[in-house]
GROMACS .gro file of C-alpha atoms in nm:
model
  187
    1MET     CA    1   8.751  19.201  26.138
    2ALA     CA    2   8.881  19.435  26.404
    3LYS     CA    3   8.683  19.481  26.725
    4VAL     CA    4   8.673  19.772  26.967
    5SER     CA    5   8.606  19.714  27.339
    6TRP     CA    6   8.305  19.900  27.475
    7LYS     CA    7   8.191  19.930  27.832
    8PRO     CA    8   7.958  19.647  27.939
    9GLY     CA    9   7.603  19.720  27.832
   10THR     CA   10   7.278  19.588  27.693
   11MET     CA   11   7.367  19.526  27.330
   12ILE     CA   12   7.157  19.222  27.242
   13TYR     CA   13   6.955  19.364  26.953
   14PRO     CA   14   6.711  19.369  26.783
   15LEU     CA   15   6.436  19.313  27.036
   16PRO     CA   16   6.061  19.311  26.999
   17ALA     CA   17   5.910  19.648  27.084
   18VAL     CA   18   5.600  19.545  27.278
   19ILE     CA   19   5.332  19.730  27.466
   20VAL     CA   20   5.254  19.574  27.802
   21THR     CA   21   4.904  19.633  27.935
   22CYS     CA   22   4.824  19.600  28.303
   23GLY     CA   23   4.565  19.678  28.568
   24THR     CA   24   4.195  19.616  28.512
   25MET     CA   25   3.942  19.742  28.259
   26GLU     CA   26   3.837  20.003  28.517
   27ARG     CA   27   4.193  20.124  28.582
   28SER     CA   28   4.455  20.018  28.333
   29ASN     CA   29   4.774  20.144  28.180
   30MET     CA   30   5.018  20.047  27.910
   31LEU     CA   31   5.393  20.086  27.879
   32THR     CA   32   5.646  20.011  27.610
   33VAL     CA   33   5.892  19.736  27.700
   34ALA     CA   34   6.191  19.611  27.504
   35TRP     CA   35   6.334  19.395  27.786
   36THR     CA   36   6.109  19.096  27.721
   37GLY     CA   37   6.139  18.744  27.593
   38THR     CA   38   6.067  18.375  27.614
   39ILE     CA   39   6.232  18.183  27.899
   40CYS     CA   40   6.069  17.839  27.877
   41THR     CA   41   5.872  17.636  27.624
   42ASN     CA   42   5.709  17.381  27.851
   43PRO     CA   43   5.547  17.524  28.053
   44PRO     CA   44   5.528  17.837  27.837
   45MET     CA   45   5.691  18.122  28.028
   46CYS     CA   46   5.819  18.468  27.948
   47TYR     CA   47   5.942  18.776  28.126
   48ILE     CA   48   5.934  19.153  28.123
   49SER     CA   49   6.174  19.380  28.306
   50VAL     CA   50   6.034  19.706  28.442
   51ARG     CA   51   6.184  19.990  28.644
   52PRO     CA   52   6.019  20.010  28.989
   53GLU     CA   53   5.957  20.384  28.947
   54ARG     CA   54   5.735  20.331  28.642
   55TYR     CA   55   5.367  20.413  28.694
   56SER     CA   56   5.265  20.063  28.577
   57TYR     CA   57   5.500  19.880  28.814
   58PRO     CA   58   5.264  19.867  29.117
   59MET     CA   59   4.972  19.763  28.892
   60ILE     CA   60   5.170  19.464  28.770
   61ARG     CA   61   5.308  19.383  29.117
   62ASP     CA   62   4.970  19.413  29.291
   63ASN     CA   63   4.762  19.226  29.030
   64MET     CA   64   5.041  18.978  28.942
   65GLU     CA   65   4.942  18.973  28.576
   66PHE     CA   66   5.000  19.159  28.252
   67THR     CA   67   4.956  19.118  27.877
   68ILE     CA   68   5.236  19.146  27.622
   69ASN     CA   69   5.100  19.300  27.301
   70LEU     CA   70   5.322  19.264  26.995
   71THR     CA   71   5.335  19.582  26.789
   72THR     CA   72   5.344  19.655  26.417
   73ALA     CA   73   5.496  19.925  26.199
   74SER     CA   74   5.156  20.095  26.190
   75MET     CA   75   5.165  20.109  26.572
   76ALA     CA   76   5.517  20.261  26.586
   77ARG     CA   77   5.412  20.612  26.690
   78ALA     CA   78   5.181  20.481  26.965
   79THR     CA   79   5.451  20.236  27.080
   80ASP     CA   80   5.704  20.514  27.122
   81TRP     CA   81   5.451  20.753  27.278
   82VAL     CA   82   5.338  20.515  27.554
   83GLY     CA   83   5.704  20.450  27.635
   84VAL     CA   84   5.794  20.815  27.691
   85ARG     CA   85   5.475  20.941  27.860
   86SER     CA   86   5.350  20.844  28.205
   87GLY     CA   87   5.008  20.702  28.275
   88ALA     CA   88   5.012  20.923  28.585
   89ASP     CA   89   4.979  21.224  28.352
   90TYR     CA   90   4.787  21.089  28.051
   91ASP     CA   91   4.511  20.848  27.956
   92LYS     CA   92   4.726  20.655  27.710
   93TRP     CA   93   4.427  20.481  27.551
   94GLN     CA   94   4.268  20.813  27.466
   95GLU     CA   95   4.592  20.976  27.356
   96THR     CA   96   4.699  20.693  27.122
   97GLY     CA   97   4.360  20.583  26.994
   98LEU     CA   98   4.445  20.220  27.073
   99THR     CA   99   4.148  20.005  27.173
  100PRO     CA  100   4.137  19.823  27.509
  101MET     CA  101   3.969  19.481  27.500
  102GLN     CA  102   3.879  19.272  27.803
  103GLY     CA  103   4.135  18.998  27.863
  104GLU     CA  104   4.010  18.641  27.849
  105LYS     CA  105   4.222  18.479  28.124
  106VAL     CA  106   4.351  18.792  28.301
  107ALA     CA  107   4.178  19.105  28.432
  108CYS     CA  108   4.392  19.348  28.233
  109PRO     CA  109   4.297  19.456  27.883
  110TYR     CA  110   4.478  19.369  27.564
  111ILE     CA  111   4.516  19.594  27.260
  112ALA     CA  112   4.272  19.521  26.976
  113GLU     CA  113   4.519  19.650  26.716
  114SER     CA  114   4.794  19.410  26.827
  115PRO     CA  115   4.836  19.103  26.603
  116LEU     CA  116   4.924  18.889  26.906
  117ALA     CA  117   4.845  18.938  27.274
  118ILE     CA  118   5.009  18.712  27.531
  119GLU     CA  119   4.825  18.699  27.863
  120CYS     CA  120   5.059  18.632  28.155
  121ARG     CA  121   5.037  18.554  28.525
  122VAL     CA  122   5.340  18.650  28.736
  123LYS     CA  123   5.518  18.365  28.918
  124GLU     CA  124   5.811  18.555  29.059
  125ILE     CA  125   5.959  18.904  29.078
  126VAL     CA  126   6.339  18.917  29.069
  127LYS     CA  127   6.508  19.241  29.176
  128LEU     CA  128   6.802  19.295  28.943
  129GLY     CA  129   6.921  19.656  28.975
  130SER     CA  130   6.771  19.927  28.756
  131HIS     CA  131   6.488  19.686  28.658
  132ASP     CA  132   6.289  19.413  28.827
  133MET     CA  133   6.213  19.104  28.621
  134PHE     CA  134   5.857  18.970  28.624
  135ILE     CA  135   5.879  18.600  28.541
  136ALA     CA  136   5.539  18.481  28.423
  137ASP     CA  137   5.339  18.184  28.301
  138VAL     CA  138   5.170  18.233  27.965
  139VAL     CA  139   4.804  18.159  28.035
  140ASN     CA  140   4.653  18.254  27.698
  141VAL     CA  141   4.749  18.376  27.353
  142LEU     CA  142   4.511  18.584  27.141
  143ALA     CA  143   4.605  18.578  26.772
  144GLU     CA  144   4.465  18.795  26.494
  145ASP     CA  145   4.250  18.559  26.288
  146SER     CA  146   4.348  18.717  25.954
  147LEU     CA  147   4.703  18.584  26.011
  148ILE     CA  148   4.586  18.223  26.046
  149ASP     CA  149   4.559  18.008  25.733
  150PRO     CA  150   4.210  17.850  25.752
  151ALA     CA  151   4.323  17.544  25.553
  152THR     CA  152   4.631  17.455  25.761
  153GLY     CA  153   4.584  17.645  26.087
  154ALA     CA  154   4.936  17.787  26.042
  155PHE     CA  155   4.995  18.126  26.199
  156ASP     CA  156   5.190  18.371  25.980
  157LEU     CA  157   5.312  18.627  26.231
  158GLY     CA  158   5.572  18.742  25.976
  159ALA     CA  159   5.291  18.892  25.768
  160ALA     CA  160   5.198  19.126  26.055
  161GLY     CA  161   5.480  19.374  25.990
  162LEU     CA  162   5.616  19.353  26.343
  163LEU     CA  163   5.806  19.637  26.506
  164ASN     CA  164   6.159  19.583  26.641
  165TYR     CA  165   6.378  19.797  26.863
  166SER     CA  166   6.754  19.826  26.817
  167HIS     CA  167   6.980  20.053  27.020
  168GLY     CA  168   6.742  20.349  27.042
  169HIS     CA  169   6.566  20.305  26.707
  170TYR     CA  170   6.250  20.135  26.584
  171PHE     CA  171   6.253  19.918  26.271
  172ALA     CA  172   5.990  19.733  26.072
  173GLN     CA  173   6.070  19.364  26.056
  174GLY     CA  174   6.268  19.284  25.744
  175GLU     CA  175   6.265  19.041  25.459
  176PRO     CA  176   6.238  18.670  25.548
  177LEU     CA  177   6.556  18.474  25.478
  178GLY     CA  178   6.446  18.118  25.554
  179ARG     CA  179   6.250  17.896  25.789
  180PHE     CA  180   6.386  17.723  26.097
  181GLY     CA  181   6.606  17.437  25.975
  182TRP     CA  182   6.636  17.562  25.617
  183SER     CA  183   7.015  17.552  25.632
  184VAL     CA  184   7.018  17.174  25.674
  185LYS     CA  185   6.707  17.079  25.477
  186LYS     CA  186   6.763  16.817  25.209
  187LYS     CA  187   6.680  16.926  24.856
   0.00000   0.00000   0.00000
C-alpha cells in the first residue's frame, strides 16, 4: 500500500472521549478530554493533558485531583457540549443535565451517568507545549453495578456502549472481535 507523508501531528486514534470532573461539590466543573490514558499498571496511574488556558486547569492544579468519567453513546451530545463551552460562562451540570455525585476518595464530583469513574490524585505536572500533562495515581474506581456479573464478578465495560473520538469525530464503540490472547488460544 502506498503512503503519503503528512506533517507531524497527533494521529493516534481512536481515543476514549472522557469527561474530566474537577473542583469540589461546592465549585466544580467538567471538561471533555481526549488526551488521556493509562501509563502504569502497578501502581495504577493515568494521565490527562489539558491546555493551561482552560477554565478547569487551575481547579485541577490547585486541588491536585480529578476524576476521569468514561462516556457512552447516550452521553455524546453532553460530551461534545462540555468540550466546546467554558465553565466560566455556563453551569455545565445544569446545561447538560448530567448528575454530580460526591467523590469517595477525592473532593471532586463524578458523573452518575458514567459507567466508570476513575478518581485520581495528581503526582506531577509536566509542561509539554500546548498542553500540560497531569500524571496521577488512581485512588479509586467507581463501576456501574449493572455491568458487573454477580456470579463471576467480571466487569463487562464493553456492554456500556462507550464513546470514542477519532480525528474530530465521535463514534460508538464497535463490534467485539476477540478477547485478549484470542489469537494464540488453543482450540
